[in-house]
Coordinates of C-alpha atoms and ligand atoms in Angstrom, one line a residue:
M1 CA 117.8 121.9 102.8
T2 CA 114.0 122.6 102.8
P3 CA 112.2 119.6 101.2
Y4 CA 108.8 120.9 102.2
P5 CA 107.5 124.4 101.2
T6 CA 107.8 126.3 104.5
A7 CA 104.8 127.9 106.2
A8 CA 104.7 130.7 108.7
P9 CA 105.7 129.5 112.2
G10 CA 102.8 127.7 113.9
R11 CA 100.8 127.3 110.6
R12 CA 100.0 124.1 108.9
R13 CA 102.6 122.7 106.4
L14 CA 101.7 123.9 102.9
L15 CA 102.3 120.4 101.4
P16 CA 102.0 117.1 103.3
T17 CA 105.1 115.6 101.9
T18 CA 108.1 116.3 99.5
R19 CA 107.6 117.6 96.0
H20 CA 109.3 114.5 94.6
E21 CA 106.8 112.3 96.5
L22 CA 103.9 114.3 95.1
Q23 CA 105.3 113.8 91.6
V24 CA 105.6 110.1 92.2
L25 CA 101.9 109.9 93.2
A26 CA 100.8 112.1 90.3
A27 CA 102.7 110.1 87.7
A28 CA 101.2 106.8 88.9
R29 CA 97.5 107.9 89.2
P30 CA 96.9 111.6 88.7
A31 CA 93.2 111.4 89.7
M32 CA 94.0 109.3 92.8
A33 CA 96.8 111.8 93.8
G34 CA 94.1 114.5 93.8
V35 CA 91.8 112.4 95.9
L36 CA 94.6 111.7 98.4
L37 CA 95.4 115.4 98.7
A38 CA 91.9 116.7 98.8
G39 CA 90.8 113.8 101.0
G40 CA 93.5 114.6 103.5
A41 CA 92.3 118.1 103.8
L42 CA 88.5 117.3 103.8
A43 CA 88.2 113.9 105.3
G44 CA 90.9 113.9 108.0
P45 CA 90.2 114.1 111.7
R46 CA 87.8 116.8 112.7
P47 CA 88.4 119.2 115.7
G48 CA 86.9 117.8 118.9
G49 CA 87.7 114.3 117.9
A50 CA 84.9 113.8 115.4
G51 CA 86.1 111.7 112.5
G52 CA 86.2 112.9 108.9
L53 CA 84.0 110.8 106.6
R54 CA 82.8 112.3 103.3
R55 CA 80.8 110.9 100.4
V56 CA 82.5 111.6 97.1
P57 CA 80.6 111.1 93.8
G58 CA 82.0 108.2 91.8
L59 CA 84.0 106.9 94.8
G60 CA 81.6 106.4 97.6
W61 CA 82.6 107.1 101.2
V62 CA 86.2 108.3 101.9
T63 CA 88.1 108.8 105.1
A64 CA 91.6 110.1 105.9
D65 CA 91.1 109.8 109.6
P66 CA 93.3 107.0 111.0
T67 CA 90.9 106.3 113.8
V68 CA 87.9 106.0 111.5
G69 CA 90.0 104.0 109.0
R70 CA 91.0 101.5 111.7
R71 CA 87.4 101.3 112.9
V72 CA 86.3 100.3 109.4
L73 CA 89.2 97.8 108.8
T74 CA 88.6 96.0 112.1
D75 CA 84.8 95.9 111.9
H76 CA 84.2 92.6 110.0
Q77 CA 80.5 92.6 110.9
H78 CA 79.7 95.6 108.6
F79 CA 82.6 95.8 106.1
T80 CA 83.9 93.2 103.7
L81 CA 86.8 92.9 101.3
V82 CA 84.9 90.5 99.0
A83 CA 82.0 92.7 98.0
E84 CA 82.2 95.5 95.3
G85 CA 84.8 98.0 96.6
G86 CA 87.2 95.4 98.1
V87 CA 90.2 93.7 96.6
G88 CA 88.7 90.2 97.2
H89 CA 85.9 91.1 94.8
L90 CA 88.5 91.5 92.1
W91 CA 90.2 88.2 92.9
A92 CA 86.9 86.2 93.0
Q93 CA 86.3 87.2 89.4
I94 CA 89.8 86.1 88.4
L95 CA 90.4 83.0 90.6
G96 CA 86.8 81.8 91.2
D97 CA 84.2 81.9 93.9
W98 CA 86.3 79.8 96.4
V99 CA 88.1 83.1 97.0
L100 CA 85.1 84.4 98.8
D101 CA 85.6 81.9 101.6
L102 CA 89.4 81.9 101.6
F103 CA 89.7 85.7 101.6
D104 CA 87.0 86.7 104.0
G105 CA 85.0 83.7 105.3
P106 CA 85.8 81.0 107.8
G107 CA 88.4 79.8 105.4
H108 CA 90.3 83.0 105.8
H109 CA 90.4 82.6 109.5
D110 CA 91.8 79.1 109.1
L111 CA 94.3 80.3 106.4
R112 CA 95.6 83.1 108.6
A113 CA 95.8 80.8 111.7
R114 CA 97.9 78.3 109.7
S115 CA 100.0 80.7 107.8
R116 CA 101.0 82.8 110.8
E117 CA 104.5 81.5 110.9
L118 CA 105.2 81.9 107.2
F119 CA 106.8 85.3 107.5
T120 CA 108.1 85.7 111.0
E121 CA 111.0 88.2 111.7
A122 CA 113.5 85.4 111.7
N123 CA 112.2 83.7 108.6
S124 CA 112.0 87.0 106.8
A125 CA 115.6 87.9 107.6
R126 CA 116.7 84.5 106.3
L127 CA 114.7 84.8 103.1
V128 CA 116.2 88.2 102.3
D129 CA 119.7 87.0 103.1
T130 CA 119.4 83.9 100.9
A131 CA 117.7 85.6 97.9
W132 CA 119.4 89.0 98.0
S133 CA 122.9 88.8 99.3
D134 CA 124.5 88.5 95.8
P135 CA 122.8 91.5 94.1
L136 CA 123.0 93.7 97.2
G137 CA 126.7 92.8 97.5
Q138 CA 127.3 93.9 93.9
A139 CA 125.5 97.2 94.5
R140 CA 127.7 97.8 97.6
C141 CA 130.8 97.2 95.5
T142 CA 129.6 99.4 92.6
L143 CA 128.9 102.3 95.0
A144 CA 132.2 101.8 96.9
A145 CA 134.1 102.0 93.5
G146 CA 132.4 105.3 92.8
G147 CA 129.9 103.9 90.3
R148 CA 126.2 104.5 89.9
V149 CA 123.3 102.2 91.0
D150 CA 119.8 102.4 89.6
I151 CA 117.8 101.5 92.7
G152 CA 114.6 101.5 90.7
R153 CA 115.8 98.6 88.6
L154 CA 117.7 97.0 91.5
A155 CA 114.5 96.9 93.6
R156 CA 112.5 95.2 90.8
V157 CA 115.3 92.6 90.4
L158 CA 115.4 92.0 94.1
V159 CA 111.7 91.6 94.5
G160 CA 111.5 89.4 91.4
R161 CA 114.2 87.2 92.9
M162 CA 112.2 87.0 96.1
M163 CA 109.0 85.9 94.2
I164 CA 110.9 83.3 92.2
S165 CA 112.3 81.9 95.3
L166 CA 109.0 82.0 97.3
L167 CA 106.8 80.7 94.6
G168 CA 109.2 78.2 92.9
I169 CA 108.7 79.9 89.5
P170 CA 110.7 77.5 87.3
A171 CA 114.0 79.0 86.1
Q172 CA 114.4 79.5 82.3
G173 CA 118.2 79.0 82.5
D174 CA 120.2 76.5 84.5
P175 CA 117.8 75.2 87.2
G176 CA 120.7 74.8 89.7
Q177 CA 121.6 78.5 89.4
P178 CA 119.9 81.5 91.0
P179 CA 117.8 83.5 88.5
S180 CA 119.6 86.0 86.3
A181 CA 118.8 89.7 86.8
A182 CA 116.8 89.6 83.5
E183 CA 114.7 86.6 84.7
A184 CA 114.0 88.3 88.1
H185 CA 113.1 91.5 86.3
A186 CA 110.7 89.6 84.0
A187 CA 109.0 88.0 87.0
F188 CA 108.5 91.4 88.6
T189 CA 107.0 93.0 85.5
T190 CA 104.7 90.0 85.0
G191 CA 103.4 90.6 88.5
E192 CA 103.1 94.3 87.7
R193 CA 100.9 93.5 84.7
L194 CA 98.6 91.6 87.0
A195 CA 98.4 94.4 89.4
A196 CA 97.7 96.9 86.6
I197 CA 94.5 95.1 85.9
A198 CA 93.2 96.6 89.1
L199 CA 93.9 100.1 87.8
G200 CA 90.6 102.0 87.7
S201 CA 89.2 99.9 90.5
A202 CA 88.8 103.0 92.6
G203 CA 85.4 103.6 90.9
S204 CA 84.4 99.9 90.6
T205 CA 86.0 96.6 91.3
A206 CA 83.9 94.8 88.6
L207 CA 86.2 93.6 85.8
S208 CA 85.4 93.2 82.1
P209 CA 85.6 89.7 80.5
G210 CA 88.8 90.8 78.7
Q211 CA 90.4 91.8 82.0
V212 CA 89.4 88.6 83.6
A213 CA 90.9 86.5 80.8
A214 CA 94.2 88.5 80.8
A215 CA 94.5 88.2 84.6
R216 CA 93.9 84.4 84.5
A217 CA 96.6 84.0 81.9
I218 CA 99.1 85.9 84.0
V219 CA 98.2 84.0 87.2
A220 CA 98.6 80.7 85.3
E221 CA 102.0 81.8 84.1
L222 CA 103.2 82.9 87.5
T223 CA 101.9 80.0 89.5
R224 CA 102.9 77.2 87.1
G225 CA 105.7 76.1 89.5
V226 CA 103.3 75.9 92.5
P227 CA 102.0 72.3 92.0
D228 CA 105.5 70.8 91.8
G229 CA 106.8 73.0 94.6
W230 CA 103.8 72.2 96.8
R231 CA 104.3 68.4 96.2
D232 CA 108.1 68.2 96.4
A233 CA 109.6 71.3 98.1
S234 CA 111.3 70.8 101.4
P235 CA 109.6 72.3 104.5
D236 CA 112.2 75.1 104.7
H237 CA 110.8 76.4 101.4
L238 CA 107.6 78.4 101.4
L239 CA 105.6 76.0 99.2
G240 CA 106.8 73.0 101.2
R241 CA 105.9 74.8 104.4
C242 CA 102.4 75.5 103.0
R243 CA 102.0 71.7 102.5
E244 CA 103.4 70.9 106.0
I245 CA 101.0 73.3 107.7
G246 CA 98.1 71.6 105.9
L247 CA 97.2 74.0 103.1
G248 CA 95.8 72.2 100.1
L249 CA 97.0 72.9 96.5
A250 CA 94.1 75.3 95.7
E251 CA 94.7 77.3 98.9
T252 CA 98.5 77.4 98.3
T253 CA 97.9 78.6 94.7
G254 CA 95.5 81.3 95.9
L255 CA 98.0 82.4 98.6
A256 CA 100.8 82.4 96.0
S257 CA 98.7 84.7 93.7
L258 CA 97.9 86.9 96.6
L259 CA 101.6 87.2 97.6
L260 CA 102.5 88.1 94.1
V261 CA 100.1 91.0 93.9
A262 CA 100.4 92.1 97.5
G263 CA 104.1 91.9 97.9
T264 CA 105.8 93.0 94.6
E265 CA 105.1 96.6 93.7
T266 CA 104.4 97.6 97.3
S267 CA 107.8 96.4 98.4
A268 CA 109.7 97.9 95.5
S269 CA 107.8 101.2 96.0
A270 CA 108.7 101.4 99.7
M271 CA 112.3 100.6 99.1
T272 CA 113.0 103.1 96.4
R273 CA 110.9 105.9 97.9
T274 CA 112.4 105.5 101.3
A275 CA 115.9 105.7 99.9
A276 CA 114.9 108.8 97.9
L277 CA 113.3 110.4 101.0
L278 CA 116.4 109.9 103.0
V279 CA 118.4 111.8 100.4
D280 CA 115.8 114.4 99.5
T281 CA 115.1 115.4 103.1
G282 CA 118.8 115.3 104.2
E283 CA 117.8 112.7 106.8
Q284 CA 120.5 110.4 105.5
H285 CA 123.0 112.4 107.5
L286 CA 121.1 111.7 110.7
L287 CA 121.0 108.0 109.7
L288 CA 124.7 108.0 109.0
G289 CA 125.5 109.8 112.3
R290 CA 123.5 107.3 114.3
L291 CA 125.0 104.3 112.5
A292 CA 128.5 105.6 113.2
A293 CA 127.7 106.2 116.9
E294 CA 126.2 102.7 117.1
R295 CA 129.3 101.2 115.6
E296 CA 131.6 103.1 118.0
Q297 CA 129.5 102.3 121.1
P298 CA 126.7 99.8 120.6
S299 CA 123.8 100.7 122.9
E300 CA 121.4 98.4 124.7
R301 CA 117.9 98.5 123.3
A302 CA 114.7 97.4 125.1
A303 CA 113.0 94.3 123.6
G304 CA 111.0 95.4 120.5
E305 CA 112.7 98.8 120.3
P306 CA 113.8 99.4 116.7
D307 CA 117.4 100.2 115.8
V308 CA 118.2 103.3 113.7
V309 CA 117.7 101.6 110.4
E310 CA 114.4 99.8 111.5
N311 CA 113.2 103.2 112.7
A312 CA 113.9 104.8 109.3
V313 CA 112.1 101.8 107.7
R314 CA 109.0 102.4 109.7
E315 CA 109.1 106.1 108.9
G316 CA 109.6 105.3 105.2
L317 CA 106.6 103.0 105.3
R318 CA 104.5 105.7 107.0
V319 CA 105.4 108.5 104.6
T320 CA 105.2 106.4 101.4
S321 CA 102.3 104.2 102.4
P322 CA 102.5 102.3 99.1
A323 CA 99.0 100.8 99.5
S324 CA 97.7 104.4 99.4
V325 CA 94.1 103.4 99.7
I326 CA 92.3 100.4 101.1
G327 CA 88.7 99.7 99.9
R328 CA 85.9 97.9 101.6
G329 CA 82.2 97.2 100.7
V330 CA 79.6 97.9 103.3
S331 CA 77.9 94.6 104.1
A332 CA 75.3 95.8 106.6
D333 CA 74.0 99.2 107.6
V334 CA 76.3 100.9 110.2
D335 CA 76.8 104.3 111.9
V336 CA 80.4 105.5 111.7
A337 CA 81.7 109.0 112.8
G338 CA 78.1 110.4 112.8
R339 CA 77.2 109.1 109.4
T340 CA 75.0 106.2 108.4
L341 CA 76.6 103.9 105.8
R342 CA 74.2 101.6 103.9
A343 CA 74.7 98.0 102.8
G344 CA 76.0 97.9 99.3
E345 CA 77.9 101.2 99.5
R346 CA 81.7 101.4 99.3
I347 CA 84.3 103.1 101.4
L348 CA 87.9 104.0 100.6
V349 CA 90.3 104.4 103.5
L350 CA 92.9 107.0 102.3
T351 CA 95.8 105.4 104.2
W352 CA 98.5 107.6 102.6
A353 CA 96.7 110.8 103.7
A354 CA 96.0 109.5 107.2
N355 CA 99.6 108.5 107.6
V356 CA 101.4 111.5 106.2
A357 CA 99.3 113.8 108.4
A358 CA 101.5 112.8 111.4
G359 CA 104.3 115.0 110.1
P360 CA 107.2 115.2 107.7
F361 CA 109.7 112.4 107.2
R362 CA 112.1 112.2 110.1
A363 CA 114.4 109.2 110.2
D364 CA 114.3 109.1 114.1
R365 CA 110.6 109.9 114.5
P366 CA 109.2 107.9 117.4
Y367 CA 106.3 105.5 117.0
A368 CA 103.1 107.5 116.3
P369 CA 100.2 105.9 118.2
Q370 CA 97.6 107.6 116.0
T371 CA 98.7 105.8 112.9
R372 CA 100.2 102.6 114.5
Q373 CA 101.0 100.7 111.3
L374 CA 98.1 101.6 109.1
W375 CA 100.4 101.3 106.1
F376 CA 99.9 97.5 106.5
G377 CA 96.2 97.8 107.1
A378 CA 94.5 96.6 110.3
G379 CA 92.2 93.9 111.5
R380 CA 92.2 90.4 110.1
H381 CA 93.6 91.4 106.7
L382 CA 96.7 93.1 108.3
C383 CA 99.5 92.5 105.8
L384 CA 100.7 88.9 106.1
G385 CA 104.1 89.9 104.7
A386 CA 104.8 92.8 107.0
A387 CA 107.9 91.3 108.5
L388 CA 109.3 90.4 105.1
A389 CA 108.6 93.9 103.7
R390 CA 110.4 95.5 106.7
A391 CA 113.4 93.1 106.3
E392 CA 113.5 93.9 102.6
I393 CA 113.6 97.7 103.0
A394 CA 116.2 97.4 105.9
A395 CA 118.4 95.2 103.7
L396 CA 118.5 97.9 101.0
L397 CA 119.2 100.7 103.4
H398 CA 122.1 98.8 105.0
A399 CA 123.5 98.1 101.5
L400 CA 123.3 101.8 100.6
W401 CA 124.5 103.4 103.9
D402 CA 126.5 100.9 105.9
D403 CA 129.7 102.3 104.3
G404 CA 129.1 105.6 106.1
V405 CA 129.1 107.7 103.0
P406 CA 126.2 110.0 101.9
L407 CA 124.6 109.4 98.5
T408 CA 123.3 111.8 95.9
I409 CA 120.6 111.1 93.3
S410 CA 121.8 111.8 89.8
S411 CA 118.6 111.0 87.9
R412 CA 115.1 109.8 88.5
R413 CA 111.9 108.9 86.7
A414 CA 108.6 108.2 88.4
T415 CA 106.5 105.2 87.2
R416 CA 103.6 106.3 85.0
R417 CA 100.2 104.6 85.1
A418 CA 100.8 102.1 87.9
L419 CA 98.6 100.9 90.7
V420 CA 101.3 101.5 93.3
P421 CA 103.4 104.7 92.9
G422 CA 107.1 104.3 92.6
Y423 CA 110.3 105.0 90.7
D424 CA 111.2 103.4 87.4
R425 CA 114.6 104.8 87.7
L426 CA 116.4 106.2 90.7
V427 CA 120.1 106.5 90.1
V428 CA 122.4 107.1 93.1
T429 CA 126.1 107.5 93.5
R430 CA 128.3 108.6 96.4
A431 CA 128.1 112.3 97.2
Ligands
HEM501 C1 105.9 97.7 101.8 C2 105.3 96.6 101.4 C3 103.9 96.2 101.7 C4 102.8 97.0 102.0 C5 102.8 98.5 102.2 C6 101.7 96.1 102.2 C7 100.4 96.6 102.5 C8 99.4 95.7 102.7 C9 98.0 96.1 103.1 C10 97.6 97.6 103.4 C11 97.3 95.0 103.2 C12 95.8 95.0 103.7 C13 94.9 95.1 102.5 C14 93.4 95.1 102.8 O1 93.1 95.1 104.0 O2 92.6 95.2 101.9 C15 98.1 93.9 102.9 C16 97.7 92.6 102.8 C17 98.5 91.5 102.5 N1 99.8 91.5 102.2 FE1 101.0 93.2 102.2 N2 102.1 94.8 101.9 C18 103.5 94.9 101.7 C19 104.3 93.8 101.4 C20 103.9 92.5 101.4 C21 104.7 91.4 101.1 C22 106.2 91.4 100.9 C23 103.9 90.2 101.1 C24 104.3 88.8 101.0 C25 105.2 88.4 100.2 C26 102.6 90.7 101.4 C27 101.5 89.9 101.6 C28 100.2 90.3 101.9 C29 99.1 89.4 101.9 C30 99.1 87.9 101.7 C31 98.0 90.2 102.3 C32 96.5 89.7 102.5 C33 96.3 89.4 103.9 C34 94.8 89.0 104.2 O3 93.9 89.4 103.4 O4 94.6 88.3 105.2 N3 102.6 92.0 101.6 N4 99.4 94.3 102.6

């Protein structure tokens, strides 16, 4: 199987990723797909170690160099997420000016310090197990019986369930019962509508009054369970834990809104696209082989060394990089990679392009020091839910491949017009 167009030996790959991945990017945001591809070629690392940084009309500065990207994301003296160009600028218009402190000021430092233990590896594994074991169990049974599973829909239902359970979104049906698939799906699509408001923010993060009003209505709908949860939930529930670690109701509501936008489409995107990559590239066979060997003779791993599924998860995150760009505003003049960036300008870090440049999808690719985990950002805004996201993707891969049987994709449809590229439909069955 040759998932990538082949180039002459020793030459650069013709395309940086699979055709299906490129179709997914183009369906979501055609113009952004062009920026990612062109940016990878023009604003990647330069020979001799000089970083690629280009000014693009209508976008501002762009870079696809992982070193320059990390330099920008970790330099909080000269770059900010709450000025034009950063996601905090969007949120301040929707939630209010208190966001400026909570998302980037001293309040952010305090919030991060206190929320550090919300998504540890252990908590995350527990959250996934509690919220997902039923639907994942059903998917396993369907596959084992020779049936078809639409991973596109399954991922939306799973992530919707996670959000309902994290944010205490009141159940429509029997409050004692877990949410139905339809309820979970509805929670996901409401979060998706909120994220869609940021579509078009590549050129400007200023929102129209209509967009602000629509976003406020969605936030109110999705966070209506937060006050009760924050007051009454037990400390082993996220909202109860927020209260116990000293977060006020306003901070908890802000954090809840942020989790919704940051952790819904991104997770669903990484889950479905990683599964598709494993099938499309044929790497599922390597995964299955390693899982079988591990079952036969469990090997000792050094502390922190990933197992075969965790390694495939990291590789899926690198190659899909669902947060394909990260924006910042320049808050003070600064020299970067031989260029002078002026206060008030904006910069887009093309994380997808920076990450895919390390090579094609290989389920057993070792840790790449040049990218580290740029798919989760860097610096003080490094993804708060990274451990949860990894646990979610791993849980899906286990459900799909633990049986030891390869899968085939019988139909797929990429999501159109979405902030985060992904699959609406990805139907798999046993090969
Ligand atoms: C594959 C899934 C995910 C990816 C690729 C991802 C990626 C990112 C990235 C790149 C950032 C940094 C944004 C910036 O610097 O402007 C970020 C921040 C954040 N993420 Fe994630 N994320 C994922 C899943 C999640 C999940 C599941 C949650 C929680 C439920 C979450 C919560 C957050 C929060 C709260 C922030 C803001 C952190 C801050 O500003 O201090 N993310 N994420």
